[in-house]
Structure formats: structure tokens, C-alpha cells
XYZ file of C-alpha atoms in Angstrom:
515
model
C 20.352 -21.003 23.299
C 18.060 -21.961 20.167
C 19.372 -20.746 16.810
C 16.208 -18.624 16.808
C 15.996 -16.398 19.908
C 12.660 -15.203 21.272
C 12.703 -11.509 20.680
C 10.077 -11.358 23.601
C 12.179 -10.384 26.416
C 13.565 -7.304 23.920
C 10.641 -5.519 23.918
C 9.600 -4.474 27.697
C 11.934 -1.217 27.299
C 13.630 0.475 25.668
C 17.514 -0.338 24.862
C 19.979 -0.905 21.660
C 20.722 -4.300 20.420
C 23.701 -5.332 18.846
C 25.054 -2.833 15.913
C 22.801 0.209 17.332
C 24.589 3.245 17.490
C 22.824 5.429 19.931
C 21.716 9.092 19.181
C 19.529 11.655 20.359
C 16.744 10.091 18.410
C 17.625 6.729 18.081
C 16.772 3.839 20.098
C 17.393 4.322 23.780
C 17.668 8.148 22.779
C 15.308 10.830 24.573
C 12.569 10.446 21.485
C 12.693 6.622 22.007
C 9.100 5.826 23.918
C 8.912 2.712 25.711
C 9.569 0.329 23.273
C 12.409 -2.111 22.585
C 14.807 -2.837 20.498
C 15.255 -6.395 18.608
C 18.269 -8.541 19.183
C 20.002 -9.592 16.259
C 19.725 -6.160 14.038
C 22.553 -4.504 12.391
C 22.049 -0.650 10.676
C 22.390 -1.531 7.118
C 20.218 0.936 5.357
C 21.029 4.147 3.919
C 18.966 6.783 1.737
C 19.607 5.471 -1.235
C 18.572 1.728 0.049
C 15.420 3.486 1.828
C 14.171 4.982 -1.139
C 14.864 1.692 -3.216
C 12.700 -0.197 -1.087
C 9.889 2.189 -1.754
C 10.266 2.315 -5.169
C 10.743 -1.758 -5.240
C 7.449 -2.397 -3.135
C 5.284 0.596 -4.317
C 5.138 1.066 -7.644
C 3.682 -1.728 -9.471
C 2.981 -3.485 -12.663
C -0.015 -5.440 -11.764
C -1.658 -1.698 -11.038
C -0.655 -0.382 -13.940
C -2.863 -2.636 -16.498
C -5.790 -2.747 -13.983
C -5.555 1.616 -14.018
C -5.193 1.269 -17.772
C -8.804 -0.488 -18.387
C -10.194 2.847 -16.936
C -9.567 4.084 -20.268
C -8.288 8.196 -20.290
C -9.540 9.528 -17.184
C -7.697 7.345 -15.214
C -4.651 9.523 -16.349
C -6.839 12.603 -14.728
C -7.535 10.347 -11.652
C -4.161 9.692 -11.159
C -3.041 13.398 -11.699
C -5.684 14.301 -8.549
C -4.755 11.664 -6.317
C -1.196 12.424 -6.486
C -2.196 16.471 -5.510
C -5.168 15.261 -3.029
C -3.814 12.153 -1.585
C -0.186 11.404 -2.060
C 0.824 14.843 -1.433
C -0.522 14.721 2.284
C 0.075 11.085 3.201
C 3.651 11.958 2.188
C 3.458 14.525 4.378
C 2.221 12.516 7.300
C 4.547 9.492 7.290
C 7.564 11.593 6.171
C 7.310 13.510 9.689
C 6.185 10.378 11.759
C 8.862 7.876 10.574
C 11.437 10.702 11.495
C 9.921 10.651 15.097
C 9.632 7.455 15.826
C 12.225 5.227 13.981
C 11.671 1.974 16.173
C 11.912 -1.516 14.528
C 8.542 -1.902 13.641
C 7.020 1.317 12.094
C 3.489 1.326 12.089
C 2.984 -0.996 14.619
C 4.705 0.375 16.825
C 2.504 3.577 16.218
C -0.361 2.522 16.411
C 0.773 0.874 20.143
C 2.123 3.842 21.423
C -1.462 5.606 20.494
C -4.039 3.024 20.925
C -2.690 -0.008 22.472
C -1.283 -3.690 21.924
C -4.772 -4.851 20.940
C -5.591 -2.292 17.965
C -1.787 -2.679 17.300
C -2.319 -6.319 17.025
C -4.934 -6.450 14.579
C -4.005 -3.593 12.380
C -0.863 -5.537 11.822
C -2.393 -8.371 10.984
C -4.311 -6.873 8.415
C -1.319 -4.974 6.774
C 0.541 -8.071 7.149
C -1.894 -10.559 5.478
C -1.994 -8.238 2.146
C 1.333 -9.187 1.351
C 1.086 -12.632 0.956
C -2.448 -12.838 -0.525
C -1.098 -10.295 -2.991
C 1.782 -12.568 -3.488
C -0.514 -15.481 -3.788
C -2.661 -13.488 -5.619
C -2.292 -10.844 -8.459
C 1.414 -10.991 -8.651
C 2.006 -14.470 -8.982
C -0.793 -14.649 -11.859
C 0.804 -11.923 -13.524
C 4.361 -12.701 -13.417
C 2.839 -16.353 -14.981
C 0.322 -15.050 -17.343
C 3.749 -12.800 -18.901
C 5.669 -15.799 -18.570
C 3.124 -17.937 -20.910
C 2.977 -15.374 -23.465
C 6.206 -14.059 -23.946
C 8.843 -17.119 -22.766
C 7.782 -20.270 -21.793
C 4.092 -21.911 -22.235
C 3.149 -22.446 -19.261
C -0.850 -23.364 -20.040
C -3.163 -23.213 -16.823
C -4.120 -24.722 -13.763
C -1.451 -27.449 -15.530
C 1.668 -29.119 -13.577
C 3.973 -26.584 -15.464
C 1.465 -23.434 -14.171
C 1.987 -24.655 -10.652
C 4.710 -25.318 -10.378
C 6.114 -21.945 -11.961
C 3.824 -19.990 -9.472
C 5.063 -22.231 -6.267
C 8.652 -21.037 -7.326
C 7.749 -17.577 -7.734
C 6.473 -17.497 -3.946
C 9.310 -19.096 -2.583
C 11.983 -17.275 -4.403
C 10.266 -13.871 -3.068
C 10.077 -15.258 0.373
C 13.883 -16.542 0.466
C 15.014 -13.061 -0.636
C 13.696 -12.039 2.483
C 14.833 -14.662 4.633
C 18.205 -13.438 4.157
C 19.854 -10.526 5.973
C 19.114 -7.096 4.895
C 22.815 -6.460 4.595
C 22.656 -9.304 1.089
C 18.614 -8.998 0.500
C 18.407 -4.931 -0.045
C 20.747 -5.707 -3.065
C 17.661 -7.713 -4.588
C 15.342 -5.350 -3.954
C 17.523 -2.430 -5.154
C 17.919 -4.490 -8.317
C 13.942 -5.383 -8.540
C 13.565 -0.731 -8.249
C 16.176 -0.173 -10.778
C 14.699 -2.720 -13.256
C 11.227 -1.334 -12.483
C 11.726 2.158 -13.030
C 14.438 0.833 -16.772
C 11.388 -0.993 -17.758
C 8.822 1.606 -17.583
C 10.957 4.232 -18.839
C 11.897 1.968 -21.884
C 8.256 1.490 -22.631
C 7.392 4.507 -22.173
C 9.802 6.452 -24.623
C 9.238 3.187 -27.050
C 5.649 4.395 -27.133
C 6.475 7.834 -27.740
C 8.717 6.579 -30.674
C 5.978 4.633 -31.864
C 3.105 7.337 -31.908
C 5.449 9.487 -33.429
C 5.517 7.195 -36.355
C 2.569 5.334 -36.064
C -0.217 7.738 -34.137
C -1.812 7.463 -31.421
C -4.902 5.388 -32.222
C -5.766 5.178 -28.544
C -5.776 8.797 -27.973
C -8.501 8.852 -30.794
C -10.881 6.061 -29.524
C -14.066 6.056 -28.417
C -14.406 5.720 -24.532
C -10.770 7.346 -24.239
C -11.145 10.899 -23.337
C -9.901 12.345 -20.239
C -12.617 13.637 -18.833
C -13.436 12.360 -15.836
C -16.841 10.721 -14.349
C -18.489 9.575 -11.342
C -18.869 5.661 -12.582
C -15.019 5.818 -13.749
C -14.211 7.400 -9.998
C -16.054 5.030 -7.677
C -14.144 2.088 -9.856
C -10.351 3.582 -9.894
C -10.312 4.933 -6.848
C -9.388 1.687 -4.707
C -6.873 0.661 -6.983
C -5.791 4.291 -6.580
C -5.387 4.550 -3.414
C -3.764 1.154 -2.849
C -0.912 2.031 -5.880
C -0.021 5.334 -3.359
C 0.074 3.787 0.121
C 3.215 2.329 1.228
C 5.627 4.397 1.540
C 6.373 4.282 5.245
C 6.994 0.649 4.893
C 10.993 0.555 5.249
C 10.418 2.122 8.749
C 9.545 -1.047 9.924
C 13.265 -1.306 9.364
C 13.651 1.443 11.696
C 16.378 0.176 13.710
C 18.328 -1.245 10.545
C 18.673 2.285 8.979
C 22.119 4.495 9.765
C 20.376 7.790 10.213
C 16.034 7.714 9.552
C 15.647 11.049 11.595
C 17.392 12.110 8.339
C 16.754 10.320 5.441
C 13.221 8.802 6.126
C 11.782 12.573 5.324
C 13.774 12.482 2.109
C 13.387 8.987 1.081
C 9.346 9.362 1.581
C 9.571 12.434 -1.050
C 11.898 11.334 -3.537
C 10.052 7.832 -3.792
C 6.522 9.265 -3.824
C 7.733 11.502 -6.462
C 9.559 8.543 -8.215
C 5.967 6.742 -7.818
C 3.802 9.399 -9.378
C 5.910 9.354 -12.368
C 5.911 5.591 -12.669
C 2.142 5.374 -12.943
C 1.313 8.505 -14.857
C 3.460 8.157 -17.551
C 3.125 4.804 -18.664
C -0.377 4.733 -18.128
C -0.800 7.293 -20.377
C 1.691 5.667 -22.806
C -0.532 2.503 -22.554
C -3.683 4.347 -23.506
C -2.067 6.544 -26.359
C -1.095 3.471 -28.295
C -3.985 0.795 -27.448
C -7.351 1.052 -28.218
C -9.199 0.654 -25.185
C -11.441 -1.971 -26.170
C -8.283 -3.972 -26.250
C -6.848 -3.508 -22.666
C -6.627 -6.010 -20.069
C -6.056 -5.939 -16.632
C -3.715 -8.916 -16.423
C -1.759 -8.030 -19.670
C -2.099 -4.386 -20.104
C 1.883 -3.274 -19.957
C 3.497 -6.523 -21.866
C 0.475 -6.422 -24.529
C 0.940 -2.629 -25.180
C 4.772 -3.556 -24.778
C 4.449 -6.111 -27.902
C 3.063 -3.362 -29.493
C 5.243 -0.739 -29.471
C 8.386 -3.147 -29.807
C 7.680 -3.940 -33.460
C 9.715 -0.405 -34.480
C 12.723 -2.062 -33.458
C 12.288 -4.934 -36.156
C 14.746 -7.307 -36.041
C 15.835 -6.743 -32.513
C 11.785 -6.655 -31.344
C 11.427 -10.092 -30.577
C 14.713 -10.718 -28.338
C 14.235 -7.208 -26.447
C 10.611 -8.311 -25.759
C 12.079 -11.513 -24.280
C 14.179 -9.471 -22.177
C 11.801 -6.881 -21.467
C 9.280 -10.183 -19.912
C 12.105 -11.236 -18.060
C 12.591 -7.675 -16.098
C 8.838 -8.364 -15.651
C 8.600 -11.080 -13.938
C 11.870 -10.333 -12.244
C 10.102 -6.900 -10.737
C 7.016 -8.392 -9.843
C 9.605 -11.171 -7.867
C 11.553 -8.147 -5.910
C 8.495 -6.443 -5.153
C 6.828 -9.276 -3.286
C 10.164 -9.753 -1.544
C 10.429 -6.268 -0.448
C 6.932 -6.359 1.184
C 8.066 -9.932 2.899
C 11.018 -8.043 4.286
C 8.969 -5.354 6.061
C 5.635 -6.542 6.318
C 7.303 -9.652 8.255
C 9.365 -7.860 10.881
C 6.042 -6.180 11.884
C 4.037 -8.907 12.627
C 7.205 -10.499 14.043
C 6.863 -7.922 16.633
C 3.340 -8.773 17.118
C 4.099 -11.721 17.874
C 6.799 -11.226 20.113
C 4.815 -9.426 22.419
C 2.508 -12.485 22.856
C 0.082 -11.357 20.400
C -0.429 -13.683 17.514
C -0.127 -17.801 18.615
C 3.333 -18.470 19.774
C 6.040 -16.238 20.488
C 8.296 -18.412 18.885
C 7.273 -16.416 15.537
C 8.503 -12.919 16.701
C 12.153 -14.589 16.457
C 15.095 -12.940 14.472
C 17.235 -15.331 13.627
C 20.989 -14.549 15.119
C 22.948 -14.538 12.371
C 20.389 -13.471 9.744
C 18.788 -11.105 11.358
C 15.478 -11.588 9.924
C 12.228 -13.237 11.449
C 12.113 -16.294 9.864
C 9.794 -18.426 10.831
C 7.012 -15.164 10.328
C 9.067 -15.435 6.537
C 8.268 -18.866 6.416
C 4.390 -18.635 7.462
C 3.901 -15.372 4.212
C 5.266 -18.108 2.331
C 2.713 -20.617 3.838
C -0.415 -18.057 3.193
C 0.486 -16.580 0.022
C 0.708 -20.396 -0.949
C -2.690 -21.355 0.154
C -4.120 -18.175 -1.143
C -2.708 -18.844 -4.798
C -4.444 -22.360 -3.964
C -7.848 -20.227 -3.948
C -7.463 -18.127 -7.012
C -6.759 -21.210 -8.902
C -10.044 -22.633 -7.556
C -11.663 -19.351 -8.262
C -10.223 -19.505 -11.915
C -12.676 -22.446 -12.681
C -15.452 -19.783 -12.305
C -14.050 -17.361 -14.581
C -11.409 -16.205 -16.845
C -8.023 -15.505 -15.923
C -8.992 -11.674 -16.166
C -11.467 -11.818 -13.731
C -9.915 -13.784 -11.273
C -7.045 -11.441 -11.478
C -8.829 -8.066 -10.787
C -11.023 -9.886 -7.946
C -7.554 -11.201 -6.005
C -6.088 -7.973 -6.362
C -9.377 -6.115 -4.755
C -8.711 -8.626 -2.180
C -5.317 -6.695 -1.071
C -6.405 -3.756 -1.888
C -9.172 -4.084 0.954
C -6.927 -5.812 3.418
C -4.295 -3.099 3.307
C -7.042 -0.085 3.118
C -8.552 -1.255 6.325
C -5.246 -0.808 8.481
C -5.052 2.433 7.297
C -8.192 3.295 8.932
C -6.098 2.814 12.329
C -2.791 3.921 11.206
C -4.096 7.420 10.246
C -5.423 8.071 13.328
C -2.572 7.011 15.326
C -0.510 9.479 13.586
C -2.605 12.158 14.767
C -2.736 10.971 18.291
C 1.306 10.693 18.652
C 1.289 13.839 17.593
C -0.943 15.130 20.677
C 0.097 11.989 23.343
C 3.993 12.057 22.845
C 4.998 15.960 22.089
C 8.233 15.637 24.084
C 9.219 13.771 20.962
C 11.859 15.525 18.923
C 10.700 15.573 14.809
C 13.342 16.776 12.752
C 10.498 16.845 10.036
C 7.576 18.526 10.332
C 4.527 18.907 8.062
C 4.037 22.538 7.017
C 1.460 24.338 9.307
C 1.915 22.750 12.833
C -0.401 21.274 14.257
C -3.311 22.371 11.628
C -1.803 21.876 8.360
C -1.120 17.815 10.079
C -4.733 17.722 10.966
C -6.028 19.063 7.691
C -3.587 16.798 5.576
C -4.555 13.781 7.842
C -8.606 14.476 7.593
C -8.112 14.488 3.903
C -6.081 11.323 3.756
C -8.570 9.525 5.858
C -11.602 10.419 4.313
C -9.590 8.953 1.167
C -9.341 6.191 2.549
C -12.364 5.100 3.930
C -13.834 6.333 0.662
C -11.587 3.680 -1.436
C -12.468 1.030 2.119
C -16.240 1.148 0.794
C -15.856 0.902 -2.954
C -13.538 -2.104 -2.772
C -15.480 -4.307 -0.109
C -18.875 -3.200 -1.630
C -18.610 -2.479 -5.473
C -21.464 -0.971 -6.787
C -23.169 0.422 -3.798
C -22.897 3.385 -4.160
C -23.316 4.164 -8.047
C -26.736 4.065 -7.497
C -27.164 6.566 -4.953
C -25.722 8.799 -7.589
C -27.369 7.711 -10.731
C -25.086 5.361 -12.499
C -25.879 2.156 -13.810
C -23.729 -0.259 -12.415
C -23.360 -4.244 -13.982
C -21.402 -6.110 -11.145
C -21.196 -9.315 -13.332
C -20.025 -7.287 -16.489
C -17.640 -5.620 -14.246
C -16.157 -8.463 -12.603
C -16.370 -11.472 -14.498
C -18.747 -13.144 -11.395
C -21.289 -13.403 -9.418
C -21.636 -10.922 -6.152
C -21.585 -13.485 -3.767
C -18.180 -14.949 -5.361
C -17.098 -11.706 -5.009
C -17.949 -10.938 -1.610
C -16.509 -14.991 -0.537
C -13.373 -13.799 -1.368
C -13.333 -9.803 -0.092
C -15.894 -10.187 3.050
C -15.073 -13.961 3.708
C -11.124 -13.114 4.020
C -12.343 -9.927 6.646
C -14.009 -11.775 8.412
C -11.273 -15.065 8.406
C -8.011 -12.697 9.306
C -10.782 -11.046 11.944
C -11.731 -14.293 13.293
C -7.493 -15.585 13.487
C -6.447 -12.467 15.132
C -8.910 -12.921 17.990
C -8.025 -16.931 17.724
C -4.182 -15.719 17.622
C -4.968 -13.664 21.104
C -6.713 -15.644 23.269
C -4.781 -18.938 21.802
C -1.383 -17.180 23.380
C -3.418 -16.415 26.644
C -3.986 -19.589 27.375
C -0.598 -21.255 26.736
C 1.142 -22.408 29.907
C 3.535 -20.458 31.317
């Protein structure tokens, strides 16, 4: 036997692998469709672990600064997504991932209600989004902190490089290794998230006590909101709130999901609201808006509202850079670790190139070689942004690689949605030990609401500025962006139409293999 078995004759029905414990809702129990269980799994997760994954690949920095340049209504924006679109999609995935808590999550949704095919490629693009947005806006962050607050780093030099090609392969190695060891990293990567922010934001409140709240006062700052401000948050929006049903892809590798997915969905969502709201607001109150940045909004408002500590300022901002970079680091890996065991699955089933990619490994427990291929892409991708950075400033190419994954992983949703409704009506011999208040109505309603969301914040991100003039605001893309449309739309449309392109190639390339 190879070190890496094929999961591919696992998933024809429906049985426990090793370390299952069977249940009346667990795999193999009466609410387990035809689907299969991977070899090589062990139930490691609990609630707590659940929710820390969440909270470790959810809430993020590299949102916060870009949410920040929206000046004060983004704080209003952010108060009416969490009511008009968290709320539900909580909702939603909090009742499915009790249902159906097969290895796999969303995936395996979106195959019990459509098919392998639309399966397939709404994988592939929730997959891809985690290492472009490796490659992409997290790297460049984590490196553009690094720079300015530890080590020069300079850019596009040897040391820039090479400091990014670490970053990617530490996040992917954390992932390589078994859940059991690697949810300890991510649980870390949560608990330093949520220290950091809450630091910051009670330095901040320290600060405008003493000092005011100059950005509170400027120009451009007030809450109210507008249509321009809107059409440009709402993508980033959207994309800071989705996520949440990403640890059932661990499905198998929790003790007891038909019990603690429901809670682990509310407590981080409510965890996540928090996280953004807060110290967005704190990052507004004490920066002038003129002076925010996408790529350094926290750590610049951080090295800010540090100086009341005097003394001890410069050595807690050094340590303050380091939970940074060490967050951005855990929340990459905690994406690897369940964006990777979906389109492992894919795979498996003989639906992406080789089989051979769908392995777990035996002893790890973790697919591997699909680890080792995010580490591939989000390498190549970081390649491209560094290209991209000779067109524009590091700002710029920062905000356009993070629309990037914010399109990729808006798109799946546009499946995933509906295939929550459709279990709902295909499969209602399956127990839910959750269920969304209202039957079968109130899930409708809260899923119509989510979706038009969705393909709302779908349009704005592939086509900026389309629809500003349909309602009467002027729109300047270049201004906006930092470059040209059709740079723009290379790097949003092109990478559609590329992960489009390899899904059919990834297909029809495993139909034709012999044997």
C-alpha cells in the first residue's frame, strides 16, 4: 500500500472510517445520504476547537484596513450587514451543517442537491480563494507590517521574497499536519486575533479619552451612509461575513456537530461582528481619514494609539506586529485545513486531474498532496501581485488581489445557497437537530435575502463601477484603484475565466486517463 491511500474507493457509500463513532446522525447513521466516509480520519474537534477555527479563518486583519478607508459609514454598513446578512446566513449553515455533517461540508451539499459536476466546480472556486488570498492580500500584509514595524524588508528585493515564500509555506505546513497537533495553531492564531483587537481597541479608547477623537471630527467621516460608499463596501462586506460553515468540511473529525456546529456558527458569527465593528470604529475615531490605508490601516492606527504607553510603546508595538503577522499566518492555515479536504474530495471522486490528490495521508490524516498544490498556487499567485506591483503602489495592488478572493469565494456562494434550499426539499427524511425559526418559510425568506446579497456583492466586485452610474454617482475607477480597468479586469475576469477553463481541463483530463 502507498503511504498515501486513494480515498476514491471511500466514497461510493456510505460507512465509518477509522475513529468514527457511529450515531443516529453521524456517518453511516439514518441522516447519512449516500456519501462516504474518508479513511484515515480521527474525531478530534470539539466546540470550543469548532468555534476557534471560525474565529481563526473569518475574522480578518487585511479586511479591517480595507473597511476602514470607507471612512464612518462603513461602521453603519457593517452594523446592517450583520442584521441583514449575517444574521440569516447564520441561520442557514447553522441548521445545514447539523444535518449533514459529512467530511466535506459544502461540497458535499451542493452534490447531494445538484450533482458531482456543479459540486465540482463550486469547489474549485471556494478552493482557489484560499491560496490566491494567501498569495495575495495576506502575504503582502503580513510583509508590508513586517517592514515597518520589525525587520526592513524593502520590495520586490531578495529579503521581500523570500519573507513572503516562508509565510506561504509555514501556513501550508500547519495544515499538513494532523488536526489532532494543527487545531492548536489555529486556536492560538483566534486567541491572538481576538487579544490583538481587543488591545487596540481599548488602547484607542484610552487614547481619545486623552487625546480626542480627531477622526470622529473630520471631514468625509460621518456615519451616514451613501449609495457610492455602499456599492464599494459591500464586497468586502460580504466576503469578511462568509465562512462560517467552513470547519464542517471537517465534518467527520468533529465528536458531536449535530450539537455543536449550531452553537459554534452563533457564538463565532457573534465573535465576528464584534471583531470588525469595534475596531473599525476605533480606527476611524483616532485617524483622520485622509490618512487611512488599506494595507496599513490597523498597525498605522496601532502606532498611533501606542504612544500613551511611553516608554513601553515601542517594545509592545513590536509585539503587537508580531501577533500580526502571526494571525494573518494561522488564518491562511486554517483555510488550507478546510478548504483542502474539500477539494480533496473532489478529487477523489475523479473530478479534478488525478485521483491521487483526494489522498489522506495514513498517519496524518490530512490530504497532502491537495496541501502541497495551495502551496503551489498561492505561490504563483504572489508571483503575479509582485508583477502587478510594477504597475502600481503597494496599496493598490493590495486592494486589487484581495477583490480577487473576494470574487472567487462570492461566486460559489451563488451555488451553495441554493443547494441549501434544495436539501431542505430533496432529503426531508433527514433528521436537523437545528432548525431555522419559521420552517420552511422563515429558511426560504432568510435564504432569498442572503442570495440576493450575494449576487449583489458578485457584481460590484467583478465589475466596479457599473453600476454607480445607473444611479447617479460619479465613479473614478483609476482614482479608486490605483490602475487601469483592463489591469483590473486581467486579474478579476482573467482568473474566472482561468479556474473556469482548469475545472473543465481537470474533468475531461481524468476522463480520459486509462483505466
Amino acid at each position: 500500500m502507498s503511504e498515501a491511500t486513494d480515498a476514491t474507493d471511500h466514497v461510493a457509500e456510505a460507512r465509518p472510517g477509522p475513529g468514527a463513532r457511529p450515531g443516529p446522525n453521524g456517518p453511516g447513521g439514518p441522516s447519512a445520504p449516500a456519501v462516504g466516509a474518508v479513511p484515515h480520519l480521527r474525531r478530534s474537534l470539539r466546540r470550543f476547537d469548532i468555534v476557534a477555527i471560525g474565529v481563526a479563518a473569518v475574522i480578518s486583519f487585511d479586511v479591517l484596513g480595507q473597511l476602514a478607508t470607507g471612512g464612518g459609514e462603513a461602521v453603519t454598513w457593517i452594523a446592517a450587514i450583520v442584521l441583514f446578512f449575517l444574521l440569516p446566513y447564520a441561520l442557514l449553515f447553522a441548521e445545514t451543517g447539523a444535518a449533514f455533517p459529512q467530511e466535506g461540508g459544502p461540497y458535499v451539499w451542493v452534490k447531494l442537491a445538484f450533482g458531482r459536476g456543479a459540486a465540482a466546480l463550486t469547489t474549485l472556486f471556494y478552493w482557489v480563494t484560499n491560496p490566491v488570498w494567501l498569495g495575495g492580500s495576506l502575504v503582502f500584509l503580513a510583509a508590508e507590517a513586517w517592514d515597518d514595524f520589525l525587520t526592513p524588508l524593502g520590495h520586490g528585493t531578495p529579503a521581500d521574497w523570500t519573507f513572503k515564500l516562508i509565510f506561504i509555506w509555514c501556513s501550508i505546513l500547519t495544515a499538513v499536519v494532523s488536526l489532532r497537533r494543527g487545531k492548536w495553531i489555529t486556536t492560538a492564531g483566534a486567541v491572538v486575533k481576538v487579544g490583538a483587537m481587543a488591545l487596540f481597541t481599548l488602547t484607542a479608547l484610552v487614547y481619545g479619552l486623552r487625546h480626542g477623537f480627531p477622526g470622529l471630527g473630520a471631514s468625509g467621516s460621518g456615519f451616514a451612509p451613501s449609495t457610492a460608499g455602499f456599492l464599494a463596501l459591500v464586497p468586502v462586506l460580504l466576503f469578511a461575513f462568509v465562512g462560517f460553515e467552513a470547519p464542517s468540511a471537517a465534518g467527520e473529525e468533529m465528536h458531536n456537530p449535530q450539537r455543536d456546529v449550531p452553537v459554534s456558527v452563533g457564538v463565532s458569527a457573534a465573535v465576528a461582528a464584534c471583531c470588525y465593528l469595534l475596531p473599525v470604529l476605533a480606527i476611524l475615531a483616532v485617524t483622520p481619514a485622509r490618512e487611512i490605508t488599506g494595507i496599513g490601516g490597523f498597525m498605522e492606527a496601532a502606532r498611533l494609539v501606542f504612544d500613551i504607553y511611553g516608554s513601553w510603546s515601542e517594545p509592545l508595538l513590536t509585539t503587537a506586529a508580531l501577533m500580526f503577522v502571526f494571525a494573518l499566518l494561522t488564518q491562511g492555515s486554517a483555510w488550507m485545513i478546510v478548504s483542502d479536504r474539500m477539494q480533496a474530495m473532489v478529487a477523489a471522486e475523479g473530478d479534478f486531474f488525478s485521483r491521487a490528490l483526494g489522498a489522506f495521508h495514513p498517519r496524518l490524516g490530512t490530504p497532502v498532496r491537495m496541501n502541497l498544490l495551495s502551496g503551489v498556487t498561492a505561490t504563483a499567485f504572489m508571483s503575479a501581485a509582485m508583477a502587478l506591483a510594477h504597475q502600481g503602489d503597494a496599496d493598490a495592488v493590495f486592494a486589487v488581489v484581495l477583490t480577487v478572493a473576494v470574487t472567487t469565494l462570492l461566486l460559489s456562494y451563488l451555488v451553495i445557497v441554493p443547494a441549501l434550499v434544495a436539501l431542505r426539499r430533496k432529503r426531508p427524511e433527514v433528521p436537523r437537530p437545528y432548525r431555522v425559526p419559521g420552517g420552511d418559510l422563515g429558511f426560504s425568506l432568510s435564504a432569498s435575502l442572503v442570495y440576493l446579497w450575494i449576487v449583489l456583492g458578485s457584481w460590484c466586485a467583478l465589475f466596479p463601477g457599473t453600476l454607480e452610474p445607473l444611479l447617479g454617482v460619479s465613479y473614478d475607477f483609476h482614482g479608486t484603484w490605483g490602475v487601469s480597468r483592463i489591469t483590473f479586469e486581467i486579474f478579476t475576469l482573467g482568473t474566472v475565466t482561468v479556474l473556469l477553463l482548469l475545472g473543465a481541463l481537470g474533468r475531461v483530463r481524468q476522463r480520459w486517463r486509462p483505466g
